[in-house]
Amino acid sequence: MVFPRMVFPKPVKTALNKLAVASTLLTSALFSGLAQAEYRLNFQDPVTSVAREIYDLHMLIFWICVVIFVVVFGFMFYSIFAHRKSKNYEAAQFSHSTKVEVIWTVIPSIILVLMAWPATLVLIDMEDTTMSDLTIKITGYQWKWGYEYLDSDISFYSTLATPREQIDQFDEANAVPPGENYLLEVDNYLVVPSGRKVRALITANDVIHAWWIPAFGTKKDAIPGYINELWFNVDEGKEGLYRGQCAELCGKDHAFMPIVAKVVTGEEFDNWVASGGTSFAADAIAEAVDGLEAAVAEVAEVAEQAGDAMAEVVEAVVPAADAAAPEPTVSAKTWTKDELMEKGAAVYQTRCQACHGPDGKGLPGAFPAIAGSEVVMGDRDAQIDLVMFGKAGTAMAAFAGQLSDEEMAGVLTYQRNAFGNNVGDVVLPADIKAKR
Amino acid sequence: MSDTAVAHGHDHAHDHDHDHDHDHKPTGFRRWFMSTNHKDIGTLYLIFSLTMLFLGGAMALVIRAELFQPGLQFVDPHFFNQMTTMHALIMVFGAVMPGFVGFANWMVPLMVGAPDMALPRMNNWSFWILPFAFSILLLSFFVPGGAPAAGWTLYAPLTVQGGMSVDMAIVAIHMMGISSIMGAINIIVTTLNMRAPGMTLMKMPMFVWTWLITAFLLIAVMPVFAGAVTMLLTDRHFGTAFFNPAGGGDPVLFQHIFWFFGHPEVYIMILPAFGIISQIIPTFARKPLFGYSSMVFATAAIAFLSFIVWAHHMFTVGMPLQGELFFMYATMLISVPTGVKVFNWVTTMWRGSMTFETPMLYAIGVVFLFTMGGLSGLMLAITPADFQYHDTYFVVAHFHYVLFSGAVMAMMGGTFYWLPKWCGHMYNETLGKWHFWLTTIFFNITFFPQHFLGLAGMPRRYADYPIQFTEFNQWSTVGAFGLGISQLLFVYIIVSTVRGGKKATTEVWDNPEGLEWTVPSPAPFHTFDEPPVVK
């Protein structure tokens, strides 16, 4: 289905003018085939038994409401057309009838019982998280998701992979049109098997988030201090990628922490777990950088320099990928300042940039600047403590559990020597290790 | 000193006042700032409400401009969140609630045959708190970090992270709460003690009944809200941990307290609208309101039920199954008394002799569109389905159907209905009808597509969205600008009617019922010095 495009009326003021220009841009983007996505009128196609039950319930209630609406307003509009003074209709003067009041109290009550019965059955089914085949702990952070497979050692973070150039369109001239899965792309997918009952334990680390995949029919708040539960069992034959978003206002980047689940067959899932949970992560990264020549070139360049295995390349580009299984041997390595800066820059992009900005200038009043900061350029130990253990009562999270020694050392070194900061010293992985 | 400056600014008011010298009313500063007259205070409330409607509306247009297409074009997400938060706070506490208090101030004494409100000095105070409260709230835009950005629901722990703007909002909320509670006390005392001889409770106009019940709701829940934000304040600054799990607190506790206030608040904003509709429809159907006593009982039932359904706003927080079932059933139950009201309105119209002046168009529009919002509310009550609707644009569409096409459009209809009584002139009927149709059409272009956005999966409070939501967001933005611009016509009609126009008769309409239609138009400064006798 193709929807007729809106044409904005003649702009009256500059703001409207800007809108019109933007709309032209968007239209051209659409025609160039970069942003083809169909709109929907109803729920996404359900792929779990619960989502199907919800869909059926939703349609049942919807049609009941439509019938009530048509009947009530059928009477009203008939009255509006027939009982009007312009037709010399004489007003009746009746003003009450206990009989009809009873009727229109009892009939709606019966309809409500008819609605409540199936709703109760679905709800009981939804809340039954027993007899699950595997359990995944999901943690909401500002602004990313953490996944831990409690039946194995696999755990990783999943952050937005949509490039910043597509999001920031403030300067129309330099704007890149949004891609197909704009705002619905992540670096690491949640991998789940089809045909198995997956139980999710949901919590949060800072503020309240909500984990939602519409096609699964699941939405639960992720609340600090609470562990909520939900379950889903994706139909066999429905393997593929399913996308959702955070559904509870969690601050500035609420709209920028999507959820992507890769549903695979049970066998594929077992292999993935046996392999330590890395192969699909690599897939995800490949997909995220796909189409971005610059990023691909960077991968190639890094690969050349390192001349090593793919796993290490991945680590260099997107350090989040190796949070799952940090290599124990790395600590023995001697780190140069350039290496730390390079690693730190990558970590900064995925972990710090959302608040402190790509230019390190932060957002005055809300998020402090890194550039020129007295804290960053001051006492080294104090800065290490701040980043490792966070600052209570603010959005500054404790990163000790999220970053490896090397990543932490890198990003601290980077902050002390980038954006015009010139402390000149380095923070070594050993410094971090000593603090743990 | 400031006395003369302000009096100078009110030269026009002076001229106007000479027409009514026999009323012996004060002029200038003394009249408007030190007023204890229910009509003048009512006017102040209504002007304040209209100003806030435009301010909150301007913020809504910033939101809609940003959402015209995917990507960030105009504002960063942090400012976007300030816009959604402040839009809601201003519309709820600045436009809708004071608007209805304005109607109550003007109409309750006139409807019950009282010379004024029971507590005139408190009346003055409850109004004059508001400009200061909203100045504090609005000044928060200029403190470091900007205005509150955690949503009007102020959920902890996100609000604990906020800057000093959150503290300013808390102070402002306390002031608004004091204002509302004093206003509510005044209405209760006036209604219970100052009715004209012969006007028993069950003879009171429906508008007075709905406000009486609303006033009890206000007194019951505003202190609860004050408690919630005070706990937030001490969590932020004085080391308590009511809502902080690290200190043994509970973030969900905030939501329970907030919505224990928040759900009755929803009815505080809609019951007076029901009252206005119940006044307008009989007048233009030329037929008494059908089922008066069942209307009173239905209003009371809605008010009672509003206290036991709060957790339907928080089905996704992970309540036990029993809790979810209870709140689902209780919420569904509200549709019974609400349905009774809708059926009574339609039956009032049935076999009447209807004409369709602007107030009647608004009344019919409200019944029709509010019922759509009511039915989507019934869908939201179904817990399993709510898991899909919750925190999406489906909810945004739902509450704008009940709040805009319920509360705000009822106030617009009420304005056209009583404006001739207030100022003594008839408004231009053609322009009034234009305003109704423009508002209704643009309202639906703005909010109807948001149902589809929500069902398809677009979460609310999003500064940016995936591309499959583009089309309907564009509809919505175009509709919102049309809706906003149409309201300039509303201001034009009001101003031009106040300044001049055809003289209104005492009755204004065709044989309407109620004491307000027995006093001259415009209603003199002092009315019912001698109480009327109601048979």
PDB file of C-alpha atoms in Angstrom, chain B residues 349-451:
ATOM      1  CA  MET B 349     -31.758  14.991  21.898  1.00  0.00           C
ATOM      2  CA  TRP B 350     -34.196  12.261  20.860  1.00  0.00           C
ATOM      3  CA  ARG B 351     -37.547  13.736  19.772  1.00  0.00           C
ATOM      4  CA  GLY B 352     -36.418  17.221  20.713  1.00  0.00           C
ATOM      5  CA  SER B 353     -36.822  20.214  18.443  1.00  0.00           C
ATOM      6  CA  MET B 354     -33.197  20.862  17.723  1.00  0.00           C
ATOM      7  CA  THR B 355     -31.348  23.861  16.352  1.00  0.00           C
ATOM      8  CA  PHE B 356     -27.613  23.901  15.795  1.00  0.00           C
ATOM      9  CA  GLU B 357     -26.067  27.102  17.021  1.00  0.00           C
ATOM     10  CA  THR B 358     -22.340  26.968  17.824  1.00  0.00           C
ATOM     11  CA  PRO B 359     -22.727  25.785  21.451  1.00  0.00           C
ATOM     12  CA  MET B 360     -24.905  22.885  20.287  1.00  0.00           C
ATOM     13  CA  LEU B 361     -22.409  21.955  17.577  1.00  0.00           C
ATOM     14  CA  TYR B 362     -19.727  21.844  20.259  1.00  0.00           C
ATOM     15  CA  ALA B 363     -21.912  19.760  22.569  1.00  0.00           C
ATOM     16  CA  ILE B 364     -22.632  17.208  19.833  1.00  0.00           C
ATOM     17  CA  GLY B 365     -18.975  17.246  18.799  1.00  0.00           C
ATOM     18  CA  VAL B 366     -17.927  16.537  22.378  1.00  0.00           C
ATOM     19  CA  VAL B 367     -20.413  13.683  22.823  1.00  0.00           C
ATOM     20  CA  PHE B 368     -19.267  12.096  19.562  1.00  0.00           C
ATOM     21  CA  LEU B 369     -15.507  12.553  19.934  1.00  0.00           C
ATOM     22  CA  PHE B 370     -15.360  11.997  23.688  1.00  0.00           C
ATOM     23  CA  THR B 371     -17.122   8.670  23.168  1.00  0.00           C
ATOM     24  CA  MET B 372     -14.403   7.680  20.704  1.00  0.00           C
ATOM     25  CA  GLY B 373     -11.860   8.454  23.407  1.00  0.00           C
ATOM     26  CA  GLY B 374     -13.981   6.531  25.889  1.00  0.00           C
ATOM     27  CA  LEU B 375     -14.086   3.460  23.677  1.00  0.00           C
ATOM     28  CA  SER B 376     -10.323   3.516  23.079  1.00  0.00           C
ATOM     29  CA  GLY B 377     -10.128   3.821  26.872  1.00  0.00           C
ATOM     30  CA  LEU B 378     -12.134   0.646  27.183  1.00  0.00           C
ATOM     31  CA  MET B 379      -9.645  -1.043  24.846  1.00  0.00           C
ATOM     32  CA  LEU B 380      -6.787   0.231  27.038  1.00  0.00           C
ATOM     33  CA  ALA B 381      -8.470  -1.272  30.098  1.00  0.00           C
ATOM     34  CA  ILE B 382      -8.037  -4.786  28.683  1.00  0.00           C
ATOM     35  CA  THR B 383      -4.754  -5.620  30.391  1.00  0.00           C
ATOM     36  CA  PRO B 384      -3.230  -8.056  27.860  1.00  0.00           C
ATOM     37  CA  ALA B 385      -3.964  -5.656  24.990  1.00  0.00           C
ATOM     38  CA  ASP B 386      -2.718  -2.757  27.113  1.00  0.00           C
ATOM     39  CA  PHE B 387       0.697  -4.402  27.167  1.00  0.00           C
ATOM     40  CA  GLN B 388       0.822  -3.577  23.453  1.00  0.00           C
ATOM     41  CA  TYR B 389      -0.841  -0.137  23.625  1.00  0.00           C
ATOM     42  CA  HIS B 390       0.966   1.097  26.741  1.00  0.00           C
ATOM     43  CA  ASP B 391       3.305   4.071  26.224  1.00  0.00           C
ATOM     44  CA  THR B 392       2.578   4.244  22.493  1.00  0.00           C
ATOM     45  CA  TYR B 393       0.873   6.899  20.391  1.00  0.00           C
ATOM     46  CA  PHE B 394      -2.373   4.952  20.838  1.00  0.00           C
ATOM     47  CA  VAL B 395      -2.414   6.323  24.381  1.00  0.00           C
ATOM     48  CA  VAL B 396      -1.543   9.811  23.136  1.00  0.00           C
ATOM     49  CA  ALA B 397      -4.488   9.657  20.713  1.00  0.00           C
ATOM     50  CA  HIS B 398      -6.778   8.316  23.446  1.00  0.00           C
ATOM     51  CA  PHE B 399      -6.136  11.037  25.998  1.00  0.00           C
ATOM     52  CA  HIS B 400      -6.281  13.840  23.472  1.00  0.00           C
ATOM     53  CA  TYR B 401      -9.706  12.557  22.403  1.00  0.00           C
ATOM     54  CA  VAL B 402     -10.923  12.768  25.993  1.00  0.00           C
ATOM     55  CA  LEU B 403      -9.001  15.872  27.001  1.00  0.00           C
ATOM     56  CA  PHE B 404      -9.101  18.027  23.899  1.00  0.00           C
ATOM     57  CA  SER B 405     -12.348  16.934  22.300  1.00  0.00           C
ATOM     58  CA  GLY B 406     -13.760  16.319  25.769  1.00  0.00           C
ATOM     59  CA  ALA B 407     -12.587  19.000  28.183  1.00  0.00           C
ATOM     60  CA  VAL B 408     -11.236  21.765  25.914  1.00  0.00           C
ATOM     61  CA  MET B 409     -14.001  21.618  23.312  1.00  0.00           C
ATOM     62  CA  ALA B 410     -16.613  21.569  26.090  1.00  0.00           C
ATOM     63  CA  MET B 411     -15.072  24.791  27.413  1.00  0.00           C
ATOM     64  CA  MET B 412     -15.204  26.288  23.936  1.00  0.00           C
ATOM     65  CA  GLY B 413     -18.874  25.317  23.658  1.00  0.00           C
ATOM     66  CA  GLY B 414     -19.489  26.737  27.126  1.00  0.00           C
ATOM     67  CA  THR B 415     -17.807  29.978  26.103  1.00  0.00           C
ATOM     68  CA  PHE B 416     -20.131  30.420  23.108  1.00  0.00           C
ATOM     69  CA  TYR B 417     -23.104  29.438  25.272  1.00  0.00           C
ATOM     70  CA  TRP B 418     -22.495  31.916  28.101  1.00  0.00           C
ATOM     71  CA  LEU B 419     -20.438  34.648  26.380  1.00  0.00           C
ATOM     72  CA  PRO B 420     -23.591  36.693  25.569  1.00  0.00           C
ATOM     73  CA  LYS B 421     -24.544  36.557  29.247  1.00  0.00           C
ATOM     74  CA  TRP B 422     -21.027  37.573  30.293  1.00  0.00           C
ATOM     75  CA  CYS B 423     -20.547  40.534  27.959  1.00  0.00           C
ATOM     76  CA  GLY B 424     -24.058  41.405  26.765  1.00  0.00           C
ATOM     77  CA  HIS B 425     -23.338  40.925  23.063  1.00  0.00           C
ATOM     78  CA  MET B 426     -24.128  38.123  20.648  1.00  0.00           C
ATOM     79  CA  TYR B 427     -21.114  36.593  18.905  1.00  0.00           C
ATOM     80  CA  ASN B 428     -21.058  36.222  15.131  1.00  0.00           C
ATOM     81  CA  GLU B 429     -22.794  32.874  14.497  1.00  0.00           C
ATOM     82  CA  THR B 430     -21.110  32.294  11.132  1.00  0.00           C
ATOM     83  CA  LEU B 431     -17.637  32.773  12.606  1.00  0.00           C
ATOM     84  CA  GLY B 432     -18.582  30.556  15.559  1.00  0.00           C
ATOM     85  CA  LYS B 433     -19.564  27.742  13.223  1.00  0.00           C
ATOM     86  CA  TRP B 434     -16.367  28.205  11.230  1.00  0.00           C
ATOM     87  CA  HIS B 435     -14.412  27.894  14.453  1.00  0.00           C
ATOM     88  CA  PHE B 436     -16.223  24.690  15.372  1.00  0.00           C
ATOM     89  CA  TRP B 437     -15.651  23.015  12.012  1.00  0.00           C
ATOM     90  CA  LEU B 438     -12.028  24.111  11.678  1.00  0.00           C
ATOM     91  CA  THR B 439     -11.259  22.929  15.210  1.00  0.00           C
ATOM     92  CA  THR B 440     -13.041  19.603  14.772  1.00  0.00           C
ATOM     93  CA  ILE B 441     -11.555  18.791  11.375  1.00  0.00           C
ATOM     94  CA  PHE B 442      -7.986  19.755  12.253  1.00  0.00           C
ATOM     95  CA  PHE B 443      -8.277  18.013  15.611  1.00  0.00           C
ATOM     96  CA  ASN B 444      -9.138  14.759  13.857  1.00  0.00           C
ATOM     97  CA  ILE B 445      -6.395  15.170  11.262  1.00  0.00           C
ATOM     98  CA  THR B 446      -3.962  15.637  14.141  1.00  0.00           C
ATOM     99  CA  PHE B 447      -4.988  12.858  16.453  1.00  0.00           C
ATOM    100  CA  PHE B 448      -6.821  10.170  14.491  1.00  0.00           C
ATOM    101  CA  PRO B 449      -3.668   8.988  12.675  1.00  0.00           C
ATOM    102  CA  GLN B 450      -1.927   8.656  16.036  1.00  0.00           C
ATOM    103  CA  HIS B 451      -4.098   5.595  16.745  1.00  0.00           C
TER     104      HIS B 451
END
